[in-house]
Tab-separated table of C-alpha atoms in Angstrom:
chain	number	residue	atom	x	y	z
A	23	UNK	CA	-6.404	8.722	-7.162
A	24	UNK	CA	-4.317	6.002	-5.168
A	25	UNK	CA	-1.041	7.125	-3.956
A	26	UNK	CA	1.615	4.003	-4.399
A	27	UNK	CA	3.712	5.237	-1.522
A	28	UNK	CA	0.876	5.328	0.828
A	29	UNK	CA	-0.300	1.887	-0.335
A	30	UNK	CA	3.010	0.361	-0.106
A	31	UNK	CA	3.704	2.010	3.557
A	32	UNK	CA	0.336	0.541	4.714
A	33	UNK	CA	1.155	-2.806	3.517
A	34	UNK	CA	4.680	-2.930	4.922
A	35	UNK	CA	3.247	-1.396	8.302
A	36	UNK	CA	1.009	-4.784	8.441
A	37	UNK	CA	4.305	-6.502	7.613
A	38	UNK	CA	2.564	-8.046	4.645
A	39	UNK	CA	4.084	-9.021	1.239
A	40	UNK	CA	2.360	-8.387	-2.013
A	41	UNK	CA	1.245	-12.049	-1.976
A	42	UNK	CA	-0.421	-11.562	1.622
A	43	UNK	CA	-2.175	-8.626	0.475
A	44	UNK	CA	-3.505	-10.312	-2.673
A	45	UNK	CA	-4.785	-13.237	-0.529
A	46	UNK	CA	-6.576	-10.751	1.738
A	47	UNK	CA	-8.285	-8.598	-1.089
A	48	UNK	CA	-8.808	-11.262	-3.777
A	49	UNK	CA	-6.809	-8.947	-6.206
A	50	UNK	CA	-3.825	-10.548	-8.124
A	51	UNK	CA	-0.385	-9.945	-7.112
A	52	UNK	CA	0.310	-8.546	-10.448
A	53	UNK	CA	-2.413	-6.095	-10.407
A	54	UNK	CA	-1.180	-5.049	-7.019
A	55	UNK	CA	2.375	-4.673	-8.163
A	56	UNK	CA	0.966	-2.145	-11.129
A	57	UNK	CA	-0.705	0.044	-8.434
A	58	UNK	CA	2.471	0.061	-6.261
A	59	UNK	CA	4.804	0.877	-9.172
A	60	UNK	CA	2.406	3.556	-10.622
A	61	UNK	CA	1.717	1.587	-13.930
A	62	UNK	CA	-2.040	1.717	-13.442
A	63	UNK	CA	-4.637	3.246	-11.329
A	64	UNK	CA	-7.309	0.932	-9.439
A	65	UNK	CA	-10.773	1.687	-9.531
A	66	UNK	CA	-12.483	3.613	-6.636
A	67	UNK	CA	-13.883	0.136	-5.573
A	68	UNK	CA	-10.515	-1.567	-5.622
A	69	UNK	CA	-9.175	1.418	-3.472
A	70	UNK	CA	-12.036	0.832	-1.182
A	71	UNK	CA	-11.126	-2.902	-0.852
A	72	UNK	CA	-7.376	-2.073	-0.525
A	73	UNK	CA	-8.454	0.480	2.598
A	74	UNK	CA	-10.598	-2.201	4.338
A	75	UNK	CA	-7.884	-4.974	4.025
A	76	UNK	CA	-5.239	-2.717	5.520
A	77	UNK	CA	-7.328	-1.179	8.107
A	78	UNK	CA	-6.835	2.160	6.990
A	79	UNK	CA	-9.047	5.175	5.569
A	80	UNK	CA	-9.398	5.363	1.961
A	81	UNK	CA	-8.614	9.103	2.246
A	82	UNK	CA	-5.130	7.695	3.608
A	83	UNK	CA	-4.420	5.849	0.450
A	84	UNK	CA	-5.167	8.839	-1.630
A	85	UNK	CA	-3.351	11.542	0.363
A	86	UNK	CA	0.067	13.147	-0.430
A	87	UNK	CA	3.384	11.301	-0.730
A	88	UNK	CA	4.990	10.210	2.565
A	89	UNK	CA	8.448	10.625	3.312
A	90	UNK	CA	10.357	7.573	3.767
A	91	UNK	CA	12.112	7.194	7.288
A	92	UNK	CA	15.612	6.712	6.881
A	93	UNK	CA	17.004	3.465	8.393
A	94	UNK	CA	19.329	5.080	10.557
A	95	UNK	CA	16.633	7.291	12.142
A	96	UNK	CA	15.020	3.943	13.567
A	97	UNK	CA	16.510	2.626	16.849
A	98	UNK	CA	15.772	-0.689	18.107
A	99	UNK	CA	13.844	-0.604	21.461
């Protein structure tokens, strides 16, 4: 099952909006929003599509929750 926190993290790591991810995957922005907000689970094929577009393993998208890094923990280089 897709882990929404991991989907969001992978998307943000790429610097993509939901609109950009929709363009890259051919999925609707509305569907992507429902996945990120845990209102619906995508099919296994959709998870594979998301993983391929984001350049991550499917196992990454289905792993345990990620802890969010607090803003104050990140220093500019």
